[in-house]
């Protein structure tokens, strides 16, 4: 067990920004919200999955919507409202919270609800990265029911997605409600057992986010190389380095969708990378050739400070390094790839695992 | 008490087609579905509001969606599924069902769910006509909570709109789910007490629909004038008679929206009527001058047989009489007009009650 205090939030923000692959909600906004919650209601204990009590009821909470909207329409306590709504629906309270995805502000969304509710969180999540759609969670890939789940907004509206014929239908219905709610909402899913968490969650990812951020900050403070620090903490490689020359971004159907183009520098001089995104970076190509796809992680950080650049803040002129990291093992199975491989996003291409 | 048998369904279909002011779902499709349910599970008892037992729990069920879609994607037992979903959510079963609106197939939607569930229905509804939006019910105008309510589709998906800050928000969230469900779904609202039904429902409207249909059929069979028979059963007047020369109809945002134009015949020779509709007929103008608006009823029937013509079947060449009927008294109060008067639909015009 460790304790998520105000002090570790800046590290988590950097690490979750990297692991978010462009999405998961703006990490800086998430950090400010979590800081506010911890200042108000106290720090939050973080249990490792092995430390979960046998009778734990673990509720997954998260944000849903378009990150482009989330930076302007900042969330408040929607995840806490969604938590209370689903507890009320199932008739039993949560004893532990878990992150839906470790990327971006979703890494700390459970800390906010947990601080308010006086609960611990478990050091794990349902993606080991960020993905744009609700059904794209290792929990659901490996048999945890996706319903009932609650969606709540900041105004006082809430719905329960009670029963669906597939996890994709839960996404459709929750997304439709989210769009009505202003493209920014939070959700909470019916409780999981400790067995389900241990079997289906990606473990130790809040620690990983924290460690990544600490490594970056230490490198910055000591005049070291932040990119090197990232790759030493989390095995991966630099896919490309260059200057962002175009961002084509639309907020549509409840997502931020589009693509960006990067002109190469250093060893990528005279090459260009394009990245397609749907909240998160999905497919990276160099001169038209695919070099990395989901579920592997495609992460943009600034070349000088290793600062993650999320989809909604990506802009012309930024000097970025595009890092690739292999997906958590739970995603590289046939079941995992069905949901979150290239074909899960409509790309007619095989998944070729990134080599590092 | 009377009993809704297979025999009365054709009369209800005609009467509810008239009272539906163009909407409420196709009455013929509703009739076939109700006939099937009654053949399978038996006829349904119809209680007058005064006959409701003191401890009755009255659940309102209805269809939601665009009638243009409803004629192609015919409903099945969605209203029964929605009923079970809301019973499950509130933790108590219904003892009586009530129609959300007496127009179109929604007049018989409770008969279908009631036949399957073995329950009676009450002879009343929440509009005394049809309106396109969920919040446009006398129940909610006069203080019955609009939530929780359940929305269910034919596939096995269901949501609960748990809590909203206003009835309009319940409409927004239920409509968004309905669109995902294929623009055709059914809903059920948490139980009402007998006191709430007696105070806020429009009474005796299922009988009225039946009587209207019987009068029309009798006139047809005896060589009488069906239009005269309608106006003798339900006080109103003929606003216009003519030939439909244009129908501009789009299925959009979960509604059938548009307008139609009728060239006058008989005493309306050289005049033209236009009618705006959103599932239901909202505003009728003759040569640009408003002659009737919501909440008063604007109803199209064929000139020869008095057959109601609903929005989704309106077409070039039909000879129609446009009938006007005064709105039920519950709609002509300031509270009622706020919700379902011309301004409730975005028209910048006062409501001028129809004189008959």
mmCIF file of N, CA and C in Angstrom, chain B residues 228-301:
data_model
loop_
_atom_site.group_PDB
_atom_site.id
_atom_site.type_symbol
_atom_site.label_atom_id
_atom_site.label_comp_id
_atom_site.label_asym_id
_atom_site.label_seq_id
_atom_site.Cartn_x
_atom_site.Cartn_y
_atom_site.Cartn_z
ATOM 1 N N UNK B 228 -69.441 14.043 -40.141
ATOM 2 C CA UNK B 228 -70.509 14.482 -39.253
ATOM 3 C C UNK B 228 -70.534 13.623 -37.988
ATOM 4 N N UNK B 229 -70.351 12.314 -38.181
ATOM 5 C CA UNK B 229 -70.359 11.392 -37.039
ATOM 6 C C UNK B 229 -69.234 11.716 -36.067
ATOM 7 N N UNK B 230 -68.066 12.073 -36.609
ATOM 8 C CA UNK B 230 -66.924 12.440 -35.747
ATOM 9 C C UNK B 230 -67.278 13.678 -34.923
ATOM 10 N N UNK B 231 -67.801 14.695 -35.611
ATOM 11 C CA UNK B 231 -68.053 15.973 -34.931
ATOM 12 C C UNK B 231 -69.204 15.877 -33.934
ATOM 13 N N UNK B 232 -70.109 14.918 -34.164
ATOM 14 C CA UNK B 232 -71.183 14.704 -33.187
ATOM 15 C C UNK B 232 -70.675 13.979 -31.946
ATOM 16 N N UNK B 233 -69.645 13.149 -32.118
ATOM 17 C CA UNK B 233 -69.110 12.392 -30.972
ATOM 18 C C UNK B 233 -68.134 13.234 -30.169
ATOM 19 N N UNK B 234 -67.406 14.079 -30.862
ATOM 20 C CA UNK B 234 -66.347 14.865 -30.213
ATOM 21 C C UNK B 234 -66.462 16.272 -30.786
ATOM 22 N N UNK B 235 -66.926 17.232 -29.994
ATOM 23 C CA UNK B 235 -67.200 18.567 -30.542
ATOM 24 C C UNK B 235 -65.953 19.207 -31.148
ATOM 25 N N UNK B 236 -66.106 19.647 -32.381
ATOM 26 C CA UNK B 236 -65.006 20.284 -33.096
ATOM 27 C C UNK B 236 -65.554 20.854 -34.392
ATOM 28 N N UNK B 237 -64.644 21.259 -35.291
ATOM 29 C CA UNK B 237 -65.156 21.737 -36.571
ATOM 30 C C UNK B 237 -64.171 21.454 -37.704
ATOM 31 N N UNK B 238 -64.708 21.544 -38.915
ATOM 32 C CA UNK B 238 -63.865 21.353 -40.086
ATOM 33 C C UNK B 238 -63.122 22.651 -40.351
ATOM 34 N N UNK B 239 -61.769 22.570 -40.343
ATOM 35 C CA UNK B 239 -60.947 23.760 -40.569
ATOM 36 C C UNK B 239 -60.697 23.994 -42.051
ATOM 37 N N UNK B 240 -60.683 22.910 -42.823
ATOM 38 C CA UNK B 240 -60.269 23.024 -44.219
ATOM 39 C C UNK B 240 -60.552 21.692 -44.901
ATOM 40 N N UNK B 241 -60.811 21.760 -46.205
ATOM 41 C CA UNK B 241 -60.938 20.538 -46.989
ATOM 42 C C UNK B 241 -60.179 20.739 -48.291
ATOM 43 N N UNK B 242 -59.437 19.722 -48.695
ATOM 44 C CA UNK B 242 -58.669 19.908 -49.922
ATOM 45 C C UNK B 242 -57.881 18.681 -50.314
ATOM 46 N N UNK B 243 -56.975 18.926 -51.263
ATOM 47 C CA UNK B 243 -56.132 17.868 -51.805
ATOM 48 C C UNK B 243 -54.682 18.138 -51.399
ATOM 49 N N UNK B 244 -54.038 17.120 -50.880
ATOM 50 C CA UNK B 244 -52.635 17.268 -50.474
ATOM 51 C C UNK B 244 -51.790 17.444 -51.727
ATOM 52 N N UNK B 245 -51.054 18.555 -51.807
ATOM 53 C CA UNK B 245 -50.232 18.799 -52.994
ATOM 54 C C UNK B 245 -48.739 18.767 -52.705
ATOM 55 N N UNK B 246 -48.377 18.753 -51.420
ATOM 56 C CA UNK B 246 -46.950 18.660 -51.111
ATOM 57 C C UNK B 246 -46.763 18.138 -49.696
ATOM 58 N N UNK B 247 -45.806 17.237 -49.541
ATOM 59 C CA UNK B 247 -45.411 16.763 -48.210
ATOM 60 C C UNK B 247 -43.895 16.831 -48.133
ATOM 61 N N UNK B 248 -43.404 17.617 -47.200
ATOM 62 C CA UNK B 248 -41.963 17.757 -46.996
ATOM 63 C C UNK B 248 -41.663 17.126 -45.645
ATOM 64 N N UNK B 249 -41.108 15.911 -45.693
ATOM 65 C CA UNK B 249 -41.004 15.129 -44.444
ATOM 66 C C UNK B 249 -39.595 14.573 -44.301
ATOM 67 N N UNK B 250 -38.986 14.813 -43.126
ATOM 68 C CA UNK B 250 -37.654 14.284 -42.840
ATOM 69 C C UNK B 250 -37.700 13.529 -41.512
ATOM 70 N N UNK B 251 -36.951 12.452 -41.441
ATOM 71 C CA UNK B 251 -36.796 11.772 -40.153
ATOM 72 C C UNK B 251 -35.486 12.262 -39.569
ATOM 73 N N UNK B 252 -35.582 13.071 -38.505
ATOM 74 C CA UNK B 252 -34.392 13.749 -37.993
ATOM 75 C C UNK B 252 -34.483 13.913 -36.477
ATOM 76 N N UNK B 253 -33.366 13.720 -35.796
ATOM 77 C CA UNK B 253 -33.290 13.865 -34.342
ATOM 78 C C UNK B 253 -34.318 12.999 -33.621
ATOM 79 N N UNK B 254 -34.673 11.889 -34.229
ATOM 80 C CA UNK B 254 -35.611 10.984 -33.582
ATOM 81 C C UNK B 254 -37.067 11.331 -33.798
ATOM 82 N N UNK B 255 -37.361 12.246 -34.708
ATOM 83 C CA UNK B 255 -38.739 12.648 -35.012
ATOM 84 C C UNK B 255 -38.978 12.617 -36.517
ATOM 85 N N UNK B 256 -40.264 12.584 -36.893
ATOM 86 C CA UNK B 256 -40.651 12.893 -38.266
ATOM 87 C C UNK B 256 -41.054 14.361 -38.268
ATOM 88 N N UNK B 257 -40.292 15.182 -38.969
ATOM 89 C CA UNK B 257 -40.555 16.620 -38.993
ATOM 90 C C UNK B 257 -40.856 17.065 -40.415
ATOM 91 N N UNK B 258 -41.630 18.108 -40.546
ATOM 92 C CA UNK B 258 -41.858 18.639 -41.871
ATOM 93 C C UNK B 258 -43.112 19.476 -41.941
ATOM 94 N N UNK B 259 -43.639 19.590 -43.163
ATOM 95 C CA UNK B 259 -44.868 20.345 -43.365
ATOM 96 C C UNK B 259 -45.594 19.763 -44.568
ATOM 97 N N UNK B 260 -46.883 20.053 -44.636
ATOM 98 C CA UNK B 260 -47.639 19.612 -45.798
ATOM 99 C C UNK B 260 -48.501 20.770 -46.284
ATOM 100 N N UNK B 261 -48.823 20.734 -47.552
ATOM 101 C CA UNK B 261 -49.633 21.781 -48.168
ATOM 102 C C UNK B 261 -50.858 21.139 -48.811
ATOM 103 N N UNK B 262 -52.005 21.773 -48.597
ATOM 104 C CA UNK B 262 -53.274 21.254 -49.109
ATOM 105 C C UNK B 262 -53.932 22.357 -49.935
ATOM 106 N N UNK B 263 -54.269 22.042 -51.162
ATOM 107 C CA UNK B 263 -55.025 23.003 -51.981
ATOM 108 C C UNK B 263 -56.510 22.815 -51.702
ATOM 109 N N UNK B 264 -57.210 23.918 -51.472
ATOM 110 C CA UNK B 264 -58.604 23.850 -51.038
ATOM 111 C C UNK B 264 -59.573 23.353 -52.103
ATOM 112 N N UNK B 265 -60.622 22.718 -51.646
ATOM 113 C CA UNK B 265 -61.767 22.394 -52.506
ATOM 114 C C UNK B 265 -63.021 22.896 -51.802
ATOM 115 N N UNK B 266 -64.178 22.763 -52.480
ATOM 116 C CA UNK B 266 -65.454 23.223 -51.910
ATOM 117 C C UNK B 266 -65.329 24.683 -51.459
ATOM 118 N N UNK B 267 -65.730 24.960 -50.220
ATOM 119 C CA UNK B 267 -65.730 26.363 -49.792
ATOM 120 C C UNK B 267 -64.322 26.928 -49.612
ATOM 121 N N UNK B 268 -63.270 26.067 -49.720
ATOM 122 C CA UNK B 268 -61.901 26.567 -49.592
ATOM 123 C C UNK B 268 -61.194 26.700 -50.942
ATOM 124 N N UNK B 269 -61.953 26.541 -52.015
ATOM 125 C CA UNK B 269 -61.425 26.749 -53.360
ATOM 126 C C UNK B 269 -60.581 28.030 -53.395
ATOM 127 N N UNK B 270 -59.413 27.943 -54.043
ATOM 128 C CA UNK B 270 -58.493 29.090 -54.182
ATOM 129 C C UNK B 270 -57.730 29.447 -52.908
ATOM 130 N N UNK B 271 -57.909 28.627 -51.866
ATOM 131 C CA UNK B 271 -57.078 28.824 -50.676
ATOM 132 C C UNK B 271 -56.148 27.624 -50.517
ATOM 133 N N UNK B 272 -55.107 27.802 -49.705
ATOM 134 C CA UNK B 272 -54.208 26.680 -49.411
ATOM 135 C C UNK B 272 -53.939 26.644 -47.919
ATOM 136 N N UNK B 273 -53.907 25.441 -47.381
ATOM 137 C CA UNK B 273 -53.540 25.269 -45.972
ATOM 138 C C UNK B 273 -52.152 24.649 -45.900
ATOM 139 N N UNK B 274 -51.332 25.145 -44.974
ATOM 140 C CA UNK B 274 -50.065 24.456 -44.670
ATOM 141 C C UNK B 274 -50.121 24.032 -43.205
ATOM 142 N N UNK B 275 -49.570 22.877 -42.953
ATOM 143 C CA UNK B 275 -49.512 22.348 -41.584
ATOM 144 C C UNK B 275 -48.076 21.955 -41.286
ATOM 145 N N UNK B 276 -47.530 22.496 -40.201
ATOM 146 C CA UNK B 276 -46.210 22.069 -39.722
ATOM 147 C C UNK B 276 -46.402 20.886 -38.792
ATOM 148 N N UNK B 277 -45.529 19.901 -38.896
ATOM 149 C CA UNK B 277 -45.630 18.784 -37.949
ATOM 150 C C UNK B 277 -44.286 18.356 -37.388
ATOM 151 N N UNK B 278 -44.334 17.838 -36.192
ATOM 152 C CA UNK B 278 -43.210 17.157 -35.534
ATOM 153 C C UNK B 278 -43.845 15.899 -34.962
ATOM 154 N N UNK B 279 -43.827 14.840 -35.717
ATOM 155 C CA UNK B 279 -44.651 13.644 -35.451
ATOM 156 C C UNK B 279 -46.142 14.020 -35.513
ATOM 157 N N UNK B 280 -46.563 14.993 -34.735
ATOM 158 C CA UNK B 280 -47.946 15.456 -34.708
ATOM 159 C C UNK B 280 -48.073 16.806 -35.430
ATOM 160 N N UNK B 281 -49.306 17.116 -35.838
ATOM 161 C CA UNK B 281 -49.591 18.405 -36.466
ATOM 162 C C UNK B 281 -49.563 19.507 -35.407
ATOM 163 N N UNK B 282 -48.757 20.537 -35.668
ATOM 164 C CA UNK B 282 -48.536 21.563 -34.651
ATOM 165 C C UNK B 282 -49.294 22.850 -34.934
ATOM 166 N N UNK B 283 -49.169 23.344 -36.147
ATOM 167 C CA UNK B 283 -49.729 24.647 -36.496
ATOM 168 C C UNK B 283 -50.340 24.552 -37.897
ATOM 169 N N UNK B 284 -51.587 25.016 -38.033
ATOM 170 C CA UNK B 284 -52.242 25.025 -39.343
ATOM 171 C C UNK B 284 -52.488 26.469 -39.759
ATOM 172 N N UNK B 285 -52.101 26.776 -40.999
ATOM 173 C CA UNK B 285 -52.311 28.127 -41.534
ATOM 174 C C UNK B 285 -53.139 28.024 -42.813
ATOM 175 N N UNK B 286 -54.037 28.987 -43.017
ATOM 176 C CA UNK B 286 -54.729 29.096 -44.303
ATOM 177 C C UNK B 286 -54.256 30.389 -44.955
ATOM 178 N N UNK B 287 -53.651 30.256 -46.128
ATOM 179 C CA UNK B 287 -53.083 31.404 -46.844
ATOM 180 C C UNK B 287 -52.192 32.239 -45.920
ATOM 181 N N UNK B 288 -51.412 31.530 -45.094
ATOM 182 C CA UNK B 288 -50.445 32.215 -44.233
ATOM 183 C C UNK B 288 -50.972 32.638 -42.875
ATOM 184 N N UNK B 289 -52.284 32.601 -42.689
ATOM 185 C CA UNK B 289 -52.868 33.021 -41.407
ATOM 186 C C UNK B 289 -53.082 31.803 -40.515
ATOM 187 N N UNK B 290 -52.608 31.885 -39.262
ATOM 188 C CA UNK B 290 -52.792 30.754 -38.344
ATOM 189 C C UNK B 290 -54.277 30.566 -38.048
ATOM 190 N N UNK B 291 -54.749 29.322 -38.196
ATOM 191 C CA UNK B 291 -56.148 29.038 -37.861
ATOM 192 C C UNK B 291 -56.280 28.071 -36.692
ATOM 193 N N UNK B 292 -55.225 27.365 -36.381
ATOM 194 C CA UNK B 292 -55.285 26.449 -35.238
ATOM 195 C C UNK B 292 -53.858 26.077 -34.838
ATOM 196 N N UNK B 293 -53.606 26.004 -33.534
ATOM 197 C CA UNK B 293 -52.271 25.611 -33.045
ATOM 198 C C UNK B 293 -52.418 24.627 -31.898
ATOM 199 N N UNK B 294 -51.298 23.939 -31.604
ATOM 200 C CA UNK B 294 -51.230 23.188 -30.361
ATOM 201 C C UNK B 294 -51.544 24.122 -29.208
ATOM 202 N N UNK B 295 -52.141 23.636 -28.123
ATOM 203 C CA UNK B 295 -52.489 22.243 -27.844
ATOM 204 C C UNK B 295 -53.815 21.792 -28.469
ATOM 205 N N UNK B 296 -54.532 22.695 -29.195
ATOM 206 C CA UNK B 296 -55.745 22.229 -29.870
ATOM 207 C C UNK B 296 -55.379 21.168 -30.900
ATOM 208 N N UNK B 297 -56.335 20.306 -31.203
ATOM 209 C CA UNK B 297 -56.065 19.149 -32.060
ATOM 210 C C UNK B 297 -56.295 19.504 -33.528
ATOM 211 N N UNK B 298 -55.299 19.204 -34.359
ATOM 212 C CA UNK B 298 -55.380 19.407 -35.809
ATOM 213 C C UNK B 298 -55.293 18.015 -36.438
ATOM 214 N N UNK B 299 -56.422 17.543 -36.980
ATOM 215 C CA UNK B 299 -56.517 16.133 -37.353
ATOM 216 C C UNK B 299 -56.897 16.016 -38.825
ATOM 217 N N UNK B 300 -56.150 15.176 -39.541
ATOM 218 C CA UNK B 300 -56.451 14.956 -40.956
ATOM 219 C C UNK B 300 -57.201 13.637 -41.118
ATOM 220 N N UNK B 301 -58.356 13.692 -41.801
ATOM 221 C CA UNK B 301 -59.089 12.460 -42.141
ATOM 222 C C UNK B 301 -59.449 12.532 -43.624
#
